[in-house]
Structures are given as structure tokens and as C-alpha cells.
Amino acid sequence: MSMDGAEVLKRTLIEDEAAILDAWYASLREGTSLQSGRIREAELQTQAKAVYGQLRDALANGGVDADGEQYTLLREALADISRSRAIQGFTPTDTANFVFSLKAPVFAAIGKAHGTDAATLAAGTWAASKVLDRLGLHTMEVFLASREEVIGRQGQEIAELSTPVVRLWDGILALPLIGTLDSARTGVVMENLLQAIVDEEAEIAIIDITGVPTVDTLVAQHLLKTVAAARLMGADCFVSGIRPQIAQTMVHLGVELNVVSKATLADAFALALRQTGRKVVRQQASAEGRR
Amino acid sequence: MDRIPILKLGGVLIVTIQVDMHDRLALALEEDLTAMIVRTGARAVLIEISALEIVDSFIGRMLVSIAAVSRVLDADTVVAGMRPAVAITLVELGLELTGIKTALNVERGMALIQSRLAEEDGFGGDREAHEG
């Protein structure tokens, strides 16, 4: 008489636990997860054992519906594992194989127990396949979601890092640009700078391009736009930090920046102080200066 | 038809634009302002646009032409209080308002005008103040 697939799977997992786990460990050992050195064998086996235990309990209580309530704990455990895999930099294959490599040992165990009964064998295999596939997909979903999260956070951090407006003095702002300027970034840079000019009632803004790797005609155009917009707001704009090679390239390319430009931020700052009617003096003559 | 009021303060004409500019209003302003400069012999024009939220190429061109006309009549034009969004729009339109002086707000604009007037008046007379 043939048996229900869920029942077959449940019994097999309970009765053949030791054999299945051993086979699973062996298959995990052959996988690439360990070879990449990102995880130790003991840790991998602990995770495998925990997942196995939870799968067994879930099957005992909740049948083969891997989306059901009985599987919540197991799904959460797998999600945790996937998330840590994503952060540790595992490949998607390694992550998915953690669950999928359990299939072969389970199928083998079912085959050993019910090899003579074709209908039971088929039902059991189907049940195991269904549950493990669903769990494997869940693992991948969490893995991908975690990766997306990491990428999104990095993008946000880069955007925040790349356009700070610094107040150097009353009415003097500096905008150290780092990285390549494209139209999208120029837009953000321009908005931030102009808003800061309004907020700080700045008279002078210094755009420092020490961190800009190349200045071609396009970048120069973006810079000029920013300078022009700042001028329309009533603020003077200087450009500083043009490196020697870049200055040469610009001249060779015929790029012209018709703005006040200074070699270093310090020079530009000194000019800004002078233009706002300030002067930096040494408070006390230094030892050498006193003769 | 609505007209934008023009105030005279010493030798300076002050215009504050508090409504959305449309084309006829802009043309009327240019006409009124030109007439007013001639009538009062003003030396400078201060246009305050902090309430102006929308500009198009026509309004931008109008600002340029007001400045050009004023210069012919020997008056400086200062545009004060431009919003960031307006500045970005004008730059994207390619209207960089060359020849127009700009200031962050009315106070700065007035200071700019006063210093320029003092410079012109003091030319040859009070040279030291200019250099200091």
C-alpha cells in the first residue's frame, strides 16, 4: 500500500537522521563554500544540524507547506544564514547549494527505505523536492534582498560623502569635490551649494577639485554652470586644486575655465579672506623672526 | 492691467517682483523702468526677485534687456535674492545674465550699489577711500 509523501519524508528524516546528516556534511565539504575559506567546517555543520532539526520539527507539525506557519522558525534561521552569507561575500551558488545539497541524501534515504514501492518512492521524493526547493528559493530571495540592501546603502553613502559643503569662515564656503562629475552629480552639487549659499548668506564659494580625477570639456562645462549659478545668486565663486597634469591636459584640450582659479584651497581661501576685507596676521613674532 | 511698482530711494530705483511674472507684465516693467530712469536720473536699479519662483527664457531675456537699457542710460542694474532653483533654471537655459550684477539679498544689493556709486563719485577726489 502506498503512503502519503509527507509522511514518508517525515519518517525518513527521523529514522535516518544520522546517515542523512553525514551525507549532507560530506556534500557540503565538497562544495566550494569551504574552499573559499569564508566559513569553517564546524560552523557549517552547526548550521546544517540546526536547519535539519528545524526541518524535522516543522515536517512533524506542519506537513510539506514550506510557506506555512510551522516553518516560520526554519525560514527565519535560513534567512539569518543567507544574510550572513551575503555580507561575507558568498556566491549565489554557494548560498543556494547549502539547502539544495540536502536533496541527494534525502532522496537516497527515501530510496533505501521504499525502493520496492514505486508509488511511495515517487510520493516521498516529490514531497522532499517540493519542501527543499521552496526553502532553497527562500534562501536565494533573502540573499538577493540583503545584497540589494548593501548596494543601496553604499550608493547612499557615496552620495552623502561626495557633496559636502563646508563653511570655512563667516560667508566663505568650500565645496571639496571628490570623484568624477557627471550631469546627475552636478545637479546635486549645484543644489547643495546654492542652498548653502542661501542658508549661510555666503559671499564667496570655493570649489576645490583636488579629488576630481580628470577634467574634460564636459566636466569643465559642469563646473562653469555651477559657477554661473552661484554668481546669479550673488556669490563669487573660485575654483581651486587643479593638479599640474590636469592643468596641462586642460590647456592641451583647449578647455577654458573663465573663472578665478587658484592652485590650492589655501590660496583660494586667502584670496577669499582678502576679498571680504580680512587679513591673517601672526599673533606673536616667531623665535626666528625676532632675530 | 497690473503694473509692478517702482520705488525711488535717493538715486536708486527699487523694484520688487512679488507676483508671477507674465510676458505683458515684464514688457510693461521694462517700459516703466526706462521712463522712470530718464525722469529721475537714477544711477542704479535694484531688482529684488526673492518671491519669483518661476522663470522662463523670456523673463530671463527681459532681465538682460533691462540691464542693457539701464546701462545705456548710465544706471547699474543689480538683481538681488535669486532663488537657487531659479538660478539653476537660468543656467540650464544658457542665460547667465552677463553684465548684470547680483547680490544675495536687498541689503547686500544696496551695499554693492552704494560702494559703486561712491567709487564713481570719489574718482579723482577721494582716492584713498577707494583703495583702502
PDB file of N, CA and C in Angstrom, chain A residues 171 187 190-191 194-195 197-198 200-203 224-226 228-235, chain B residues 79 81-84 86-88 90-92 95-105 108:
ATOM      1  N   GLY A 171      30.570  83.530   5.873  1.00  0.00           N
ATOM      2  CA  GLY A 171      30.365  83.957   4.489  1.00  0.00           C
ATOM      3  C   GLY A 171      31.304  83.339   3.473  1.00  0.00           C
ATOM      4  N   GLY A 187      24.073  68.225 -10.803  1.00  0.00           N
ATOM      5  CA  GLY A 187      22.789  68.740 -10.337  1.00  0.00           C
ATOM      6  C   GLY A 187      22.736  68.787  -8.820  1.00  0.00           C
ATOM      7  N   MET A 190      25.226  71.354  -7.412  1.00  0.00           N
ATOM      8  CA  MET A 190      24.747  72.718  -7.607  1.00  0.00           C
ATOM      9  C   MET A 190      23.666  73.062  -6.585  1.00  0.00           C
ATOM     10  N   GLU A 191      22.696  72.141  -6.438  1.00  0.00           N
ATOM     11  CA  GLU A 191      21.614  72.405  -5.499  1.00  0.00           C
ATOM     12  C   GLU A 191      22.141  72.589  -4.088  1.00  0.00           C
ATOM     13  N   LEU A 194      24.075  75.966  -3.789  1.00  0.00           N
ATOM     14  CA  LEU A 194      23.224  77.158  -3.819  1.00  0.00           C
ATOM     15  C   LEU A 194      22.400  77.270  -2.540  1.00  0.00           C
ATOM     16  N   GLN A 195      21.911  76.114  -2.068  1.00  0.00           N
ATOM     17  CA  GLN A 195      21.130  76.156  -0.832  1.00  0.00           C
ATOM     18  C   GLN A 195      22.013  76.610   0.324  1.00  0.00           C
ATOM     19  N   ILE A 197      24.579  78.525   0.113  1.00  0.00           N
ATOM     20  CA  ILE A 197      24.830  79.964  -0.048  1.00  0.00           C
ATOM     21  C   ILE A 197      23.690  80.759   0.570  1.00  0.00           C
ATOM     22  N   VAL A 198      22.454  80.302   0.326  1.00  0.00           N
ATOM     23  CA  VAL A 198      21.298  80.986   0.912  1.00  0.00           C
ATOM     24  C   VAL A 198      21.333  80.860   2.438  1.00  0.00           C
ATOM     25  N   GLU A 200      23.761  80.190   4.569  1.00  0.00           N
ATOM     26  CA  GLU A 200      24.886  80.803   5.282  1.00  0.00           C
ATOM     27  C   GLU A 200      25.076  82.264   4.891  1.00  0.00           C
ATOM     28  N   GLU A 201      24.254  82.744   3.961  1.00  0.00           N
ATOM     29  CA  GLU A 201      24.432  84.088   3.418  1.00  0.00           C
ATOM     30  C   GLU A 201      25.884  84.302   2.996  1.00  0.00           C
ATOM     31  N   ALA A 202      26.362  83.337   2.222  1.00  0.00           N
ATOM     32  CA  ALA A 202      27.776  83.368   1.861  1.00  0.00           C
ATOM     33  C   ALA A 202      28.043  84.350   0.729  1.00  0.00           C
ATOM     34  N   GLU A 203      29.205  84.978   0.804  1.00  0.00           N
ATOM     35  CA  GLU A 203      29.611  85.879  -0.277  1.00  0.00           C
ATOM     36  C   GLU A 203      30.489  85.148  -1.269  1.00  0.00           C
ATOM     37  N   LEU A 224      31.528  75.263 -14.923  1.00  0.00           N
ATOM     38  CA  LEU A 224      31.146  76.619 -15.309  1.00  0.00           C
ATOM     39  C   LEU A 224      29.684  76.893 -14.981  1.00  0.00           C
ATOM     40  N   LYS A 225      28.842  75.875 -15.193  1.00  0.00           N
ATOM     41  CA  LYS A 225      27.419  76.032 -14.874  1.00  0.00           C
ATOM     42  C   LYS A 225      27.237  76.335 -13.404  1.00  0.00           C
ATOM     43  N   THR A 226      27.950  75.558 -12.563  1.00  0.00           N
ATOM     44  CA  THR A 226      27.831  75.759 -11.125  1.00  0.00           C
ATOM     45  C   THR A 226      28.294  77.161 -10.742  1.00  0.00           C
ATOM     46  N   ALA A 228      28.360  79.795 -12.644  1.00  0.00           N
ATOM     47  CA  ALA A 228      27.407  80.789 -13.156  1.00  0.00           C
ATOM     48  C   ALA A 228      26.182  80.875 -12.254  1.00  0.00           C
ATOM     49  N   ALA A 229      25.696  79.703 -11.804  1.00  0.00           N
ATOM     50  CA  ALA A 229      24.514  79.703 -10.943  1.00  0.00           C
ATOM     51  C   ALA A 229      24.822  80.408  -9.621  1.00  0.00           C
ATOM     52  N   ALA A 230      26.010  80.157  -9.064  1.00  0.00           N
ATOM     53  CA  ALA A 230      26.391  80.799  -7.804  1.00  0.00           C
ATOM     54  C   ALA A 230      26.479  82.310  -8.000  1.00  0.00           C
ATOM     55  N   ARG A 231      26.980  82.713  -9.161  1.00  0.00           N
ATOM     56  CA  ARG A 231      27.098  84.146  -9.434  1.00  0.00           C
ATOM     57  C   ARG A 231      25.713  84.792  -9.517  1.00  0.00           C
ATOM     58  N   LEU A 232      24.770  84.062 -10.138  1.00  0.00           N
ATOM     59  CA  LEU A 232      23.405  84.594 -10.245  1.00  0.00           C
ATOM     60  C   LEU A 232      22.796  84.812  -8.869  1.00  0.00           C
ATOM     61  N   MET A 233      23.204  83.991  -7.916  1.00  0.00           N
ATOM     62  CA  MET A 233      22.689  84.132  -6.546  1.00  0.00           C
ATOM     63  C   MET A 233      23.373  85.286  -5.838  1.00  0.00           C
ATOM     64  N   GLY A 234      24.410  85.816  -6.422  1.00  0.00           N
ATOM     65  CA  GLY A 234      25.096  86.939  -5.803  1.00  0.00           C
ATOM     66  C   GLY A 234      26.328  86.539  -5.016  1.00  0.00           C
ATOM     67  N   ALA A 235      26.866  85.341  -5.282  1.00  0.00           N
ATOM     68  CA  ALA A 235      28.082  84.921  -4.586  1.00  0.00           C
ATOM     69  C   ALA A 235      29.216  84.790  -5.598  1.00  0.00           C
TER      70      ALA A 235
ATOM     71  N   VAL B  79      20.563  92.541  -9.538  1.00  0.00           N
ATOM     72  CA  VAL B  79      19.469  91.617  -9.262  1.00  0.00           C
ATOM     73  C   VAL B  79      19.745  90.967  -7.916  1.00  0.00           C
ATOM     74  N   GLY B  81      18.530  88.491  -4.498  1.00  0.00           N
ATOM     75  CA  GLY B  81      17.655  87.497  -3.871  1.00  0.00           C
ATOM     76  C   GLY B  81      17.166  86.399  -4.777  1.00  0.00           C
ATOM     77  N   MET B  82      17.954  86.046  -5.792  1.00  0.00           N
ATOM     78  CA  MET B  82      17.505  84.979  -6.676  1.00  0.00           C
ATOM     79  C   MET B  82      17.491  83.643  -5.941  1.00  0.00           C
ATOM     80  N   ARG B  83      16.441  82.871  -6.153  1.00  0.00           N
ATOM     81  CA  ARG B  83      16.363  81.551  -5.517  1.00  0.00           C
ATOM     82  C   ARG B  83      17.258  80.548  -6.233  1.00  0.00           C
ATOM     83  N   PRO B  84      17.737  79.530  -5.484  1.00  0.00           N
ATOM     84  CA  PRO B  84      18.591  78.511  -6.112  1.00  0.00           C
ATOM     85  C   PRO B  84      17.942  77.891  -7.350  1.00  0.00           C
ATOM     86  N   VAL B  86      15.749  79.053  -9.355  1.00  0.00           N
ATOM     87  CA  VAL B  86      15.699  79.995 -10.473  1.00  0.00           C
ATOM     88  C   VAL B  86      17.086  80.110 -11.109  1.00  0.00           C
ATOM     89  N   ALA B  87      18.115  80.178 -10.254  1.00  0.00           N
ATOM     90  CA  ALA B  87      19.487  80.284 -10.768  1.00  0.00           C
ATOM     91  C   ALA B  87      19.825  79.076 -11.638  1.00  0.00           C
ATOM     92  N   ILE B  88      19.467  77.877 -11.139  1.00  0.00           N
ATOM     93  CA  ILE B  88      19.755  76.656 -11.901  1.00  0.00           C
ATOM     94  C   ILE B  88      19.015  76.690 -13.238  1.00  0.00           C
ATOM     95  N   LEU B  90      17.985  79.278 -14.996  1.00  0.00           N
ATOM     96  CA  LEU B  90      18.577  80.247 -15.916  1.00  0.00           C
ATOM     97  C   LEU B  90      19.866  79.707 -16.531  1.00  0.00           C
ATOM     98  N   VAL B  91      20.690  79.043 -15.689  1.00  0.00           N
ATOM     99  CA  VAL B  91      21.946  78.494 -16.213  1.00  0.00           C
ATOM    100  C   VAL B  91      21.661  77.401 -17.236  1.00  0.00           C
ATOM    101  N   GLU B  92      20.672  76.547 -16.916  1.00  0.00           N
ATOM    102  CA  GLU B  92      20.317  75.478 -17.855  1.00  0.00           C
ATOM    103  C   GLU B  92      19.791  76.059 -19.165  1.00  0.00           C
ATOM    104  N   LEU B  95      21.150  81.269 -19.992  1.00  0.00           N
ATOM    105  CA  LEU B  95      21.088  82.707 -19.731  1.00  0.00           C
ATOM    106  C   LEU B  95      21.905  83.008 -18.488  1.00  0.00           C
ATOM    107  N   GLU B  96      23.128  83.419 -18.665  1.00  0.00           N
ATOM    108  CA  GLU B  96      23.957  83.633 -17.478  1.00  0.00           C
ATOM    109  C   GLU B  96      23.946  85.082 -17.042  1.00  0.00           C
ATOM    110  N   LEU B  97      23.090  85.900 -17.661  1.00  0.00           N
ATOM    111  CA  LEU B  97      22.898  87.300 -17.271  1.00  0.00           C
ATOM    112  C   LEU B  97      24.225  88.044 -17.165  1.00  0.00           C
ATOM    113  N   THR B  98      25.055  87.862 -18.173  1.00  0.00           N
ATOM    114  CA  THR B  98      26.334  88.582 -18.143  1.00  0.00           C
ATOM    115  C   THR B  98      26.030  90.077 -18.197  1.00  0.00           C
ATOM    116  N   GLY B  99      26.790  90.833 -17.435  1.00  0.00           N
ATOM    117  CA  GLY B  99      26.586  92.281 -17.427  1.00  0.00           C
ATOM    118  C   GLY B  99      25.650  92.732 -16.322  1.00  0.00           C
ATOM    119  N   ILE B 100      24.993  91.768 -15.669  1.00  0.00           N
ATOM    120  CA  ILE B 100      24.138  92.137 -14.546  1.00  0.00           C
ATOM    121  C   ILE B 100      24.878  91.791 -13.264  1.00  0.00           C
ATOM    122  N   LYS B 101      24.856  92.722 -12.294  1.00  0.00           N
ATOM    123  CA  LYS B 101      25.444  92.401 -11.004  1.00  0.00           C
ATOM    124  C   LYS B 101      24.391  91.691 -10.176  1.00  0.00           C
ATOM    125  N   THR B 102      24.868  90.822  -9.291  1.00  0.00           N
ATOM    126  CA  THR B 102      23.917  90.066  -8.480  1.00  0.00           C
ATOM    127  C   THR B 102      24.282  90.211  -7.013  1.00  0.00           C
ATOM    128  N   ALA B 103      23.297  90.043  -6.154  1.00  0.00           N
ATOM    129  CA  ALA B 103      23.536  90.093  -4.715  1.00  0.00           C
ATOM    130  C   ALA B 103      22.606  89.115  -4.042  1.00  0.00           C
ATOM    131  N   LEU B 104      23.008  88.671  -2.857  1.00  0.00           N
ATOM    132  CA  LEU B 104      22.252  87.629  -2.163  1.00  0.00           C
ATOM    133  C   LEU B 104      20.918  88.160  -1.653  1.00  0.00           C
ATOM    134  N   ASN B 105      20.897  89.407  -1.167  1.00  0.00           N
ATOM    135  CA  ASN B 105      19.633  89.981  -0.698  1.00  0.00           C
ATOM    136  C   ASN B 105      19.657  91.497  -0.907  1.00  0.00           C
ATOM    137  N   ARG B 108      22.591  93.462   0.804  1.00  0.00           N
ATOM    138  CA  ARG B 108      23.857  93.340   0.093  1.00  0.00           C
ATOM    139  C   ARG B 108      23.807  94.109  -1.219  1.00  0.00           C
TER     140      ARG B 108
END
